[in-house]
Short mmCIF file of C-alpha atoms and ligand atoms in Angstrom, two decimals:
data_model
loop_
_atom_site.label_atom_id
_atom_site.label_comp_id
_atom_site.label_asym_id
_atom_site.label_seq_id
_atom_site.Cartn_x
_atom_site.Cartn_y
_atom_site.Cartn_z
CA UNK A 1 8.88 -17.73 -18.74
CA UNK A 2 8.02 -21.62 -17.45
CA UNK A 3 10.28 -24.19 -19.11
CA UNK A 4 11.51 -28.10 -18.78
CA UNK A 5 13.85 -28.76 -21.36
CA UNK A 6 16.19 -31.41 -22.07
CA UNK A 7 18.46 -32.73 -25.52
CA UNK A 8 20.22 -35.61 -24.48
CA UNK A 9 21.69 -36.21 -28.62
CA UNK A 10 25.39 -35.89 -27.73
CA UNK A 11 27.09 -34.12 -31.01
CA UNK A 12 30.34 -34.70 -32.33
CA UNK A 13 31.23 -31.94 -34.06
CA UNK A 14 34.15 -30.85 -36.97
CA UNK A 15 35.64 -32.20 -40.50
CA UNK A 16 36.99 -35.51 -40.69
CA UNK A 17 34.64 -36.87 -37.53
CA UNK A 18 32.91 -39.30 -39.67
CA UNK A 19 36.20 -41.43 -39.33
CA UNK A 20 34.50 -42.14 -35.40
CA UNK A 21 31.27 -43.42 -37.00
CA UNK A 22 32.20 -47.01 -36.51
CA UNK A 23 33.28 -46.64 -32.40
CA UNK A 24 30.10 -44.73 -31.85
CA UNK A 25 27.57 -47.33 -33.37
CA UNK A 26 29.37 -50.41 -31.82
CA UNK A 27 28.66 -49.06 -28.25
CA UNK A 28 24.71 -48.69 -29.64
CA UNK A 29 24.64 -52.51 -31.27
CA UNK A 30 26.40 -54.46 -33.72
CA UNK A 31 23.84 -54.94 -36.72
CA UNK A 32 23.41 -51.46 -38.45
CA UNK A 33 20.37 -50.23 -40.63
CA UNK A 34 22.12 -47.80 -42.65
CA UNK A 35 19.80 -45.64 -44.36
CA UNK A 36 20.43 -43.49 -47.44
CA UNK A 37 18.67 -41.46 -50.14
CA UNK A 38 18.74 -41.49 -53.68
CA UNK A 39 22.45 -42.03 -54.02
CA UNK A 40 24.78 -38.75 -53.13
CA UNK A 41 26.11 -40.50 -50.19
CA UNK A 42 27.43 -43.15 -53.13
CA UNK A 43 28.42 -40.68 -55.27
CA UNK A 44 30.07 -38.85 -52.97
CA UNK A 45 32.48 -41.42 -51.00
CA UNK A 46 30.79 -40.83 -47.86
CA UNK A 47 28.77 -44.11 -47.66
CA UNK A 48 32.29 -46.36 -48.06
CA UNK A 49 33.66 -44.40 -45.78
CA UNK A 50 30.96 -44.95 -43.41
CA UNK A 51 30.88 -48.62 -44.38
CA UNK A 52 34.50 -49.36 -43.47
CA UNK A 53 34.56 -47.15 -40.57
CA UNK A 54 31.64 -49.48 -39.48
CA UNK A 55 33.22 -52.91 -40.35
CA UNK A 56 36.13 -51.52 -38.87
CA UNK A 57 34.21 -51.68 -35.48
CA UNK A 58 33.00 -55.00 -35.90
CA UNK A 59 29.56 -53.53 -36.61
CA UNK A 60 27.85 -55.37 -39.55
CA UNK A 61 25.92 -53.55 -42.22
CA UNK A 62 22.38 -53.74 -43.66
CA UNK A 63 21.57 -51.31 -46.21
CA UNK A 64 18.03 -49.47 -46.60
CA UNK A 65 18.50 -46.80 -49.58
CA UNK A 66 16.35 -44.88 -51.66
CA UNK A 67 14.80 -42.87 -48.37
CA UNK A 68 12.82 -40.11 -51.54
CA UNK A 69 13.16 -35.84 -50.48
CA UNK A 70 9.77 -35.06 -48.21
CA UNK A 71 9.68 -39.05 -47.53
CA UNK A 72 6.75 -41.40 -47.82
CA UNK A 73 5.04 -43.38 -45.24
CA UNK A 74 5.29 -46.22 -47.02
CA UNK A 75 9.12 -45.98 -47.19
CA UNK A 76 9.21 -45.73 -43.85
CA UNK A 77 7.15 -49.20 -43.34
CA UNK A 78 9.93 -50.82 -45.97
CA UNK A 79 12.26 -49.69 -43.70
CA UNK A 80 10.78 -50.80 -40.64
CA UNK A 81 10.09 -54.23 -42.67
CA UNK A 82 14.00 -54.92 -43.50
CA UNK A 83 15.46 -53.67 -39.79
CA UNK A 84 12.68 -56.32 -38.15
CA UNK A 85 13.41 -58.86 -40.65
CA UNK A 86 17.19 -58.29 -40.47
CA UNK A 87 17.16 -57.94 -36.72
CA UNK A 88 18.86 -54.90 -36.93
CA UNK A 89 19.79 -53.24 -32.93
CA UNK A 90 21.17 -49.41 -34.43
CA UNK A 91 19.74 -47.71 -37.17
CA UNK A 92 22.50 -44.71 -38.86
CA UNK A 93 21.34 -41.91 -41.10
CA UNK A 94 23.49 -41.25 -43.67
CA UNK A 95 22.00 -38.07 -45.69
CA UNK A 96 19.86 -34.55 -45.52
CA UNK A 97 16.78 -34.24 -43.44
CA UNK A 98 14.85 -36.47 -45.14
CA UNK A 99 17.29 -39.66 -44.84
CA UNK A 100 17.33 -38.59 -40.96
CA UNK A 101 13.46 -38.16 -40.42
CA UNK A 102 13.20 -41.22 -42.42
CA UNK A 103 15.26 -43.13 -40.00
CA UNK A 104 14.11 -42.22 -36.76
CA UNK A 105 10.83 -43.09 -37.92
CA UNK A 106 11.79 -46.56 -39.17
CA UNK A 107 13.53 -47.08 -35.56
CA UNK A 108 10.39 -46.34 -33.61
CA UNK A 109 8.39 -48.09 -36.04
CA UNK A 110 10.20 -51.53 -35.35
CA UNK A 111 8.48 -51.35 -32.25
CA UNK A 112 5.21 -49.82 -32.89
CA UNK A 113 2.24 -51.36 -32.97
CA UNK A 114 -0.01 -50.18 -35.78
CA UNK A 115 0.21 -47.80 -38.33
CA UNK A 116 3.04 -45.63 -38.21
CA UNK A 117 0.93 -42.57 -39.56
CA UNK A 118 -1.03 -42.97 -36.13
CA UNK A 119 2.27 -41.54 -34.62
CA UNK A 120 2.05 -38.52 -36.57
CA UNK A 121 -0.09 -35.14 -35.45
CA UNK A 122 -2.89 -34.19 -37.46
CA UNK A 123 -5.21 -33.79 -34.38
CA UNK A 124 -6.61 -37.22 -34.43
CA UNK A 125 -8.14 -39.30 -31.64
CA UNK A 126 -6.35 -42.18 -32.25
CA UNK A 127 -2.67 -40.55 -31.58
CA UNK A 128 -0.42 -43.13 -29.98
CA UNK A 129 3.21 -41.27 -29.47
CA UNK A 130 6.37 -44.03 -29.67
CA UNK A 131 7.31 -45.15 -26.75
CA UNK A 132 10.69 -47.15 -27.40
CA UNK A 133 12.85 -46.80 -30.43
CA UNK A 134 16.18 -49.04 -31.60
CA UNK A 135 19.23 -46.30 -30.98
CA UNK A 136 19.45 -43.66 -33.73
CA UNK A 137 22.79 -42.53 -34.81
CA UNK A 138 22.84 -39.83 -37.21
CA UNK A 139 24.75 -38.29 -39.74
CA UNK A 140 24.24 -35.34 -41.82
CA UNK A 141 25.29 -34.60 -45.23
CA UNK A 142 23.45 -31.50 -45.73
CA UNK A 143 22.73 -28.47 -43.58
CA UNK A 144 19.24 -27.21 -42.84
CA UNK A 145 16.25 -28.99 -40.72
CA UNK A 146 19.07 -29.46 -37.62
CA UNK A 147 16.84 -33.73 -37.31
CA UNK A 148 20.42 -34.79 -36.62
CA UNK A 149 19.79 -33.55 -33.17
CA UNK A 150 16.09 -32.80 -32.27
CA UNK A 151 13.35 -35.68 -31.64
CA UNK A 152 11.14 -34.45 -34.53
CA UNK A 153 10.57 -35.88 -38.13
CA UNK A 154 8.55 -34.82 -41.24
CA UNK A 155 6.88 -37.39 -43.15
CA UNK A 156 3.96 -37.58 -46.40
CA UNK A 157 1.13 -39.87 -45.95
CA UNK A 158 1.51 -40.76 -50.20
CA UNK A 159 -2.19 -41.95 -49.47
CA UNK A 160 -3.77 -38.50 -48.64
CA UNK A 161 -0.80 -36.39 -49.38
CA UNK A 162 -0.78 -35.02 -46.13
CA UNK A 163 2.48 -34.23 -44.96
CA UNK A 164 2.98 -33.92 -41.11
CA UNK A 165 5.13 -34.40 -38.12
CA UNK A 166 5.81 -36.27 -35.07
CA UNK A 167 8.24 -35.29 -31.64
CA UNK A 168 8.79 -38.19 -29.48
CA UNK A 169 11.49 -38.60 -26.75
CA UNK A 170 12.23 -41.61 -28.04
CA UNK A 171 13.22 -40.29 -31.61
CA UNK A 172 15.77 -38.54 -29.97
CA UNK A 173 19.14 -39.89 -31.96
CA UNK A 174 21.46 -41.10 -29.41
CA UNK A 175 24.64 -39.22 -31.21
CA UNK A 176 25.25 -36.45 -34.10
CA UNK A 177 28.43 -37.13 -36.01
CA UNK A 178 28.00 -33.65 -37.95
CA UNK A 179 31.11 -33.66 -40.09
CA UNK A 180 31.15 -30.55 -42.20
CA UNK A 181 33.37 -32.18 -45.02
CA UNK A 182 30.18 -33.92 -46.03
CA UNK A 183 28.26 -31.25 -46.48
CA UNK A 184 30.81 -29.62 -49.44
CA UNK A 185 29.27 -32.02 -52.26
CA UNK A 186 25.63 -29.84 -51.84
CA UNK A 187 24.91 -28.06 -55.07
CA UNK A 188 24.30 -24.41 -54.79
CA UNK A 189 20.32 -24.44 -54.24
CA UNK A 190 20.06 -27.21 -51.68
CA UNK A 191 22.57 -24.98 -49.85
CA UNK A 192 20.80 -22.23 -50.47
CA UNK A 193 17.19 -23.87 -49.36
CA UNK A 194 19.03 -24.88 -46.40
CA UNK A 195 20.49 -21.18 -45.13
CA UNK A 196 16.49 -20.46 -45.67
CA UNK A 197 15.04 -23.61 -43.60
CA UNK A 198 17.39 -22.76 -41.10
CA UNK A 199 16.72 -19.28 -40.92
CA UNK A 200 13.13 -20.01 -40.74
CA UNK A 201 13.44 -22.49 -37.58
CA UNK A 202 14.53 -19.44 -36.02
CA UNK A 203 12.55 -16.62 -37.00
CA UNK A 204 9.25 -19.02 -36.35
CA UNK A 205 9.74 -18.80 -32.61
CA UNK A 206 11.13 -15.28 -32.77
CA UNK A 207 7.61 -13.76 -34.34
CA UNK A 208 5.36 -16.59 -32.52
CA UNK A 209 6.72 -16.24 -29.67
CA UNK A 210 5.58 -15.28 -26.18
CA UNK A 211 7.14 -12.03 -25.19
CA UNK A 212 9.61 -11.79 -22.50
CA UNK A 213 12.19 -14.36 -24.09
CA UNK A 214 15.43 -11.32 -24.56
CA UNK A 215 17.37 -14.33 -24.45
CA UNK A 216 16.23 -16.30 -27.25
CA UNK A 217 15.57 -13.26 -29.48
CA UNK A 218 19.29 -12.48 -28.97
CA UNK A 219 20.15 -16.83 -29.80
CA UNK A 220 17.80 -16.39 -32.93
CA UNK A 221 19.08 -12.76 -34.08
CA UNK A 222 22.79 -14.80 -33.50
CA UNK A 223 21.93 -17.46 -36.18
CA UNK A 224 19.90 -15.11 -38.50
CA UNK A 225 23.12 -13.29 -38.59
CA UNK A 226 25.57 -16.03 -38.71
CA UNK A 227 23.59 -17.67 -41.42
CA UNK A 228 23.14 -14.45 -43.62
CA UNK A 229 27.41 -13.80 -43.27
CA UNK A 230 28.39 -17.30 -43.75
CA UNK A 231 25.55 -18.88 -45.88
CA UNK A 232 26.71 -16.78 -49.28
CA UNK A 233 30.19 -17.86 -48.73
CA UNK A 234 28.70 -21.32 -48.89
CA UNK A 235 26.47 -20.93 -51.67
CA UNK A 236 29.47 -19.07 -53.98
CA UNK A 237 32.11 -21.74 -53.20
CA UNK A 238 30.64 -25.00 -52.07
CA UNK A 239 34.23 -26.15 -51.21
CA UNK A 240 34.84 -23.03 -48.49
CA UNK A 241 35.05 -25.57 -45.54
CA UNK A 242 34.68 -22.76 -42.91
CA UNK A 243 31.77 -21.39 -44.49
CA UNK A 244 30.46 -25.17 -44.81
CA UNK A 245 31.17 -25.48 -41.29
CA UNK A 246 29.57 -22.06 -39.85
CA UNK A 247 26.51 -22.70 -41.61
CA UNK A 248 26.27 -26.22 -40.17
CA UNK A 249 26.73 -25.42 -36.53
CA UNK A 250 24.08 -22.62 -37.56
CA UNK A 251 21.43 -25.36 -38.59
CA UNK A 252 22.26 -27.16 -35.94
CA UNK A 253 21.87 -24.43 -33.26
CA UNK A 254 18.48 -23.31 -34.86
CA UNK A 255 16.58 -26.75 -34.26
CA UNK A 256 18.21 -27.98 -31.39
CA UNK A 257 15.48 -26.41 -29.32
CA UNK A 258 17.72 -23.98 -27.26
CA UNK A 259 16.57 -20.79 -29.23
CA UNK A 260 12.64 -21.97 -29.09
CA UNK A 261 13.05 -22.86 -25.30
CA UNK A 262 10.28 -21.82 -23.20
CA UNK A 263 8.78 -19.62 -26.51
CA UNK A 264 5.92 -21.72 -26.89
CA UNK A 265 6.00 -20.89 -30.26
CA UNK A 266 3.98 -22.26 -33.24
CA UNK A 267 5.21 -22.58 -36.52
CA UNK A 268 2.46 -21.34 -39.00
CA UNK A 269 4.93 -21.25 -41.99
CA UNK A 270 6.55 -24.47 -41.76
CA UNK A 271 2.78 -25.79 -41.56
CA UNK A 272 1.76 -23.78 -44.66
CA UNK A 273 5.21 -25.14 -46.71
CA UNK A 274 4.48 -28.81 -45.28
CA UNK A 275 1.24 -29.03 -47.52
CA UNK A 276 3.20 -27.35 -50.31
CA UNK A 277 5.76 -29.58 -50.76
CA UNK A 278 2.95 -32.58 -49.61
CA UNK A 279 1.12 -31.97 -52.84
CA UNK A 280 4.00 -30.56 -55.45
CA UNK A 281 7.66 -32.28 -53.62
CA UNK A 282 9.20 -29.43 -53.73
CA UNK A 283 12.50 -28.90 -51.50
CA UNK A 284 11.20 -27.68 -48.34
CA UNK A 285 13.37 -24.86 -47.93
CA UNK A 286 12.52 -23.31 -51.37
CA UNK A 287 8.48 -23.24 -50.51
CA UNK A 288 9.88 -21.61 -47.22
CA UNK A 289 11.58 -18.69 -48.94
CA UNK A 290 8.17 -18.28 -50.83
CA UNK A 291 6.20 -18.48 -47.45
CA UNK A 292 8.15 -16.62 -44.91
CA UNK A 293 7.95 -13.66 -46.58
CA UNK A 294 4.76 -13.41 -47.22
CA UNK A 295 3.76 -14.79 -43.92
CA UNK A 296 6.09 -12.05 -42.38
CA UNK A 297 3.69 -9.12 -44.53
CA UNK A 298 0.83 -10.54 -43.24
CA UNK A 299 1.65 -11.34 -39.38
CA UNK A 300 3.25 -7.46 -39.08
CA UNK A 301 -0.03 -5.84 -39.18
CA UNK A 302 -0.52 -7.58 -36.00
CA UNK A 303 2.72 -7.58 -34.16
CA UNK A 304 4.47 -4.66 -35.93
CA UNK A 305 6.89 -3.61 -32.62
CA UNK A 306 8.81 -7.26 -33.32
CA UNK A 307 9.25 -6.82 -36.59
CA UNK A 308 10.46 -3.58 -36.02
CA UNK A 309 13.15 -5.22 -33.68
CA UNK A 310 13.97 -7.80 -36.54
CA UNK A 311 14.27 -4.57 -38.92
CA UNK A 312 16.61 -3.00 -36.32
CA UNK A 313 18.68 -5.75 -35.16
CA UNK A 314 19.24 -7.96 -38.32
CA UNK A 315 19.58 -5.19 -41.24
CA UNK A 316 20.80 -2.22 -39.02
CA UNK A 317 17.53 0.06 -40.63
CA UNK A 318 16.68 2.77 -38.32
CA UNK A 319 13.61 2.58 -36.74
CA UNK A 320 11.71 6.00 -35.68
CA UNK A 321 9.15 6.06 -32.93
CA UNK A 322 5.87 5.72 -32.78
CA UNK A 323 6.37 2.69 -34.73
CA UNK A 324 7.29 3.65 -38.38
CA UNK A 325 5.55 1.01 -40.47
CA UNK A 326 8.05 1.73 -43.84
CA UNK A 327 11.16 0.52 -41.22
CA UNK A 328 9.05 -2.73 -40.72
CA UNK A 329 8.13 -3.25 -44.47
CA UNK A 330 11.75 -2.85 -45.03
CA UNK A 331 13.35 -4.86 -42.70
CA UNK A 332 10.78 -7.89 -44.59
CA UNK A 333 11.97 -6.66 -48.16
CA UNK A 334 15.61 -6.45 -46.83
CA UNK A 335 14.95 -10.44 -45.92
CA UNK A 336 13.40 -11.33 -48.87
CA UNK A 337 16.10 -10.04 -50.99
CA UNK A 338 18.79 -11.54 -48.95
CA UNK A 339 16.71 -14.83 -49.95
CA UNK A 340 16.67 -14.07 -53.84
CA UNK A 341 20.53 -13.20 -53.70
CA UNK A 342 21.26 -16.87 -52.01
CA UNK A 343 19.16 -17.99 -55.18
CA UNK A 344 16.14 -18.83 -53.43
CA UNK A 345 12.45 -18.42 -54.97
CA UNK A 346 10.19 -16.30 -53.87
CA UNK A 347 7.02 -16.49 -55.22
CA UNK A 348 4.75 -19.39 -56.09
CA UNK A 349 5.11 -19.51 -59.86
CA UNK A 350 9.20 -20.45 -59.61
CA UNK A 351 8.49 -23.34 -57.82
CA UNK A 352 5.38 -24.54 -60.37
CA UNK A 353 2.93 -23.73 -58.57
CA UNK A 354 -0.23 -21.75 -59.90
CA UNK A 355 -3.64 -20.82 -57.68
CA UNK A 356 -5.69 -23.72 -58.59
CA UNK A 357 -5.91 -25.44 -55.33
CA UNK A 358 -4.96 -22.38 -52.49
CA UNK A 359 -8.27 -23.52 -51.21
CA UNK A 360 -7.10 -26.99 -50.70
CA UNK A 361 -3.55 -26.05 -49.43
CA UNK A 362 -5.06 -23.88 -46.80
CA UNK A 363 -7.73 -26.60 -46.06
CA UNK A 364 -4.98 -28.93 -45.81
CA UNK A 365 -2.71 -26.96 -43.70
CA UNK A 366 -5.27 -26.48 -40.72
CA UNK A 367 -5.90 -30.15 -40.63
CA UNK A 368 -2.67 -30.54 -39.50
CA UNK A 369 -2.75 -28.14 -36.74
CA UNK A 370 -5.92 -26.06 -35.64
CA UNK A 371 -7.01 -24.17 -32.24
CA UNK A 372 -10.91 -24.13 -31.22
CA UNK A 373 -11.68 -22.11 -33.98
CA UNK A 374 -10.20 -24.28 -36.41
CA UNK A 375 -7.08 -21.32 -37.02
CA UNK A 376 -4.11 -22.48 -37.60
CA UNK A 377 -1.93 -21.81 -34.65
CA UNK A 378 0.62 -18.94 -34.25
CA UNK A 379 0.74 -15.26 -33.63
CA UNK A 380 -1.70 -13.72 -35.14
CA UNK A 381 -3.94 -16.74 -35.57
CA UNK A 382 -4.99 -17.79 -39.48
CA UNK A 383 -8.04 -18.98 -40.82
CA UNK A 384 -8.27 -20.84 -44.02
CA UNK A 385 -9.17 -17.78 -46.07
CA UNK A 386 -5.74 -15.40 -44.42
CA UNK A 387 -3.57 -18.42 -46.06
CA UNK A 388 -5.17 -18.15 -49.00
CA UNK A 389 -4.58 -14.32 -49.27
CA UNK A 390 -1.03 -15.17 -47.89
CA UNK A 391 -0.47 -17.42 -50.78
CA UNK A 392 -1.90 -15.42 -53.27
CA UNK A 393 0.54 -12.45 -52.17
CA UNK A 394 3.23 -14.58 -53.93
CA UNK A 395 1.94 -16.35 -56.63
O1 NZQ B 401 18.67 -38.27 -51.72
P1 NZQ B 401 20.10 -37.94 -51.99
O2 NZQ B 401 20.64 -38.62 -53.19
O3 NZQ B 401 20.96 -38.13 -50.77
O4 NZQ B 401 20.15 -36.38 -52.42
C1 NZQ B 401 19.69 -35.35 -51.59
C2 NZQ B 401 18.36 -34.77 -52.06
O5 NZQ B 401 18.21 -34.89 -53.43
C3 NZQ B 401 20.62 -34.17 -51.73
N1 NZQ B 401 21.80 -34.24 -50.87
C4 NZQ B 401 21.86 -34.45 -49.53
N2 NZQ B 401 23.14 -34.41 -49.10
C5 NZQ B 401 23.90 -34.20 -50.21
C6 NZQ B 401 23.06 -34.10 -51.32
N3 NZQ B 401 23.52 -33.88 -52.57
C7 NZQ B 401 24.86 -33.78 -52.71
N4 NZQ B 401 25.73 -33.85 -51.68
C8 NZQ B 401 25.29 -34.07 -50.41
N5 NZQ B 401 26.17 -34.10 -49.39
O6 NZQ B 401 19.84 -33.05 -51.37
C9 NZQ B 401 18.49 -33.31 -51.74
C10 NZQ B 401 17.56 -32.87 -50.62
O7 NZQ B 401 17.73 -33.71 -49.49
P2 NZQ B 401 16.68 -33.69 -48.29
O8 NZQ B 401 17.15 -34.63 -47.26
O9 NZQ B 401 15.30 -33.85 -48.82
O10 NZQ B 401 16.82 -32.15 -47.79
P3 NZQ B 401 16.65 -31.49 -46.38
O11 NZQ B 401 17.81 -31.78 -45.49
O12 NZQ B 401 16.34 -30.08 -46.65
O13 NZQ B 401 15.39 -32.23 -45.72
C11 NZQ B 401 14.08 -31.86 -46.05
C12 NZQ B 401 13.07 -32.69 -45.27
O14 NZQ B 401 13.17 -32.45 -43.86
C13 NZQ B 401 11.89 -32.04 -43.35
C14 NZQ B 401 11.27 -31.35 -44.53
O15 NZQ B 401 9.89 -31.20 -44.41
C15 NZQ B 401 11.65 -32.29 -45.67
O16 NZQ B 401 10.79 -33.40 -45.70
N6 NZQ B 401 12.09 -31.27 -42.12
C16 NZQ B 401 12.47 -31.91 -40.99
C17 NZQ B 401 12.63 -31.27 -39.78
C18 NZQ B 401 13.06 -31.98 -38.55
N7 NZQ B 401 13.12 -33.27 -38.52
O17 NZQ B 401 13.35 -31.35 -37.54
C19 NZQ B 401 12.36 -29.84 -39.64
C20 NZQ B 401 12.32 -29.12 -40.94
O18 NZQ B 401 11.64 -27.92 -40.74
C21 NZQ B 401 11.71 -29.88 -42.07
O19 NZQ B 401 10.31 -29.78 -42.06
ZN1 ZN B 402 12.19 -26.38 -41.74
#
């Protein structure tokens, strides 16, 4: 195990925290881009209460809404438009992943020279990583892709309908205000998507792994666990603050990059999802629960003694040696299951998506992110033609 690692997002953490929102940005700048989504955040009370809190501070406000689930480039360039033209020093993200992604983008973008999609990795020549970003203050109101405190964001070319991602120092936001109160307003499936997205973070770098990481199987088996406890509490009674608050510190946790440290893990089914939801906008975390899986099926032919761990550890199945292969198909139905009690799809069809284009999706997919073969990255390896039998596992 070889490692640097470093996440210098300082998170404030527990109900009622968004009341600090306006100290925190005034000692980041005094004119704030306040970004938002389609309009919870109004609906909710959370944006006035983030607005005062603000003028409060003596922090001015300059509003960029509408930031679309799975965002678009080009709302990213609006964004970057009004925070130039504005002369906006602090940009705040007020909403789920996307809002967040959205905004860190937008506050590197300010500064970049170029097209923004030249930031973003599809293994092109031309890549030019950010180099300086306005401060990013962010604050969730939904708990899944853990953006509120990693340097990473997910955004769709609407051009090409490639959807991909870019991790930047930079991007890094400066503070997390992760108040769990916000979080209680989520209707039953986004919850549920959300237990799933966070569930996959983990169990990416758990099965892609390198081997020799006890550690971080133990921090990943911790918020499988946690999640899988906590997250149906959630998802029955969106008001249970503790379970709101459990599963947020789980998302949280999951993407923060301690449980991935020094993994080197790729993350084949996030890949395969991102061109999902690219070309049909589905939430991300539903086209997970249809992916993992099926991914998992696939990927335990390969690697069957860690999925006989995951059997083992996460759903207490006993596991008899030389490797029984029904303890490892059941530990991935067990999961599965867990996923269709939370109310989560799992296959293809209950998300509206038929096998017309698995060619494309695959094609797609390893555009993003291919070795020297052209195989999408992970353990095992996939060409274009396993994600098409992956996909049409599930359909
Ligand atoms: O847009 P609004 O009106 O705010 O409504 C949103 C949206 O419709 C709603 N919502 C959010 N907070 C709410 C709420 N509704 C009621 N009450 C609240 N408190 O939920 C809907 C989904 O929001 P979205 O932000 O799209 O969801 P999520 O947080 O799951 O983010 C998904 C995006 O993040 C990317 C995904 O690819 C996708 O584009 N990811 C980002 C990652 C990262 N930066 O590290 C990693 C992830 O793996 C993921 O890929
Ligand atoms: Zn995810």
């Amino acid at each position: 195990m070889k490692f640097t690692y470093q996440n210098p997002t300082q998170i404030i953490f527990g109900a009622g925290t968004i009341s600090q929102l306006g100290e925190v940005v005034s000692a980041n700048g005094k004119k704030a881009l306040l970004v938002t989504g389609g309009g919870s955040v109004k609906r909710s009370g959370t944006f006035e209460r983030a607005v005062s809190s603000l003028n409060a501070a003596g922090v001015s406000v300059v509003e960029c809404s509408g930031i679309e689930p799975n965002p678009r480039l080009s709302t990213v360039v609006r964004g970057a438009e009004i925070a130039r033209s504005e002369g906006c020093d602090v940009v705040v993200a007020l909403g789920g992943g996307s809002t967040m992604d959205a905004a860190k983008v937008i506050a590197a973008a300010v500064f970049y020279d170029g097209d923004p999609w030249n930031m973003m990795f599809h293994v092109q020549e031309n890549r030019k990583l950010p180099e300086r970003a306005l401060p990013i203050i962010t604050v969730p109101t939904l708990a899944a892709t853990g953006s509120e405190m990693n340097a990473g964001a997910v955004i769709t070319d609407d051009k090409t309908t490639v959807k991909s991602f870019v991790s930047a120092k930079c991007m890094y936001p400066r503070v997390a205000i992760v108040d769990p109160e916000l979080t209680v307003s989520v209707p039953k499936d986004q919850t549920a998507f959300g237990i799933c997205d966070l569930i996959t973070h983990v169990t990416e770098s758990y099965f892609n792994g390198v081997d020799g990481t006890p550690l971080q199987d133990r921090f990943a088996e911790g918020v499988i666990l946690t999640a899988m406890e906590w997250g149906p509490k959630a998802v029955a009674d969106g008001r249970d603050l503790e379970a709101r608050a459990q599963v947020q510190w789980a998302s949280v946790v999951a993407l923060n990059g301690w449980v991935q440290v020094g993994t080197l893990a790729a993350f084949p089914v996030h890949m395969i999802e991102h061109t999902l939801s690219a070309h049909h906008d589905i939430p991300h975390g539903a086209g997970l629960a249809v992916v993992n899986p099926a991914w998992m099926r696939f990927a335990a032919r390969s690697n069957p003694a860690r999925f006989a761990q995951f059997a083992e550890r996460i759903f207490n199945i006993s596991v008899r040696y030389p490797l029984d292969t029904e303890a490892v198909a059941e530990g991935i139905n067990r999961f599965e299951a867990f996923l269709r009690s939370i109310g989560c799809p799992t296959r293809l069809s209950q998300v509206g998506i038929g096998d017309a284009l698995l060619e494309r999706y695959a094609h797609d997919t390893v555009l993003v992110a291919h070795d020297a073969e052209g195989h999408l990255p992970g353990r095992p390896s996939m060409s274009e033609s396993d994600i098409v039998e992956v996909l049409r596992s599930v359909l």
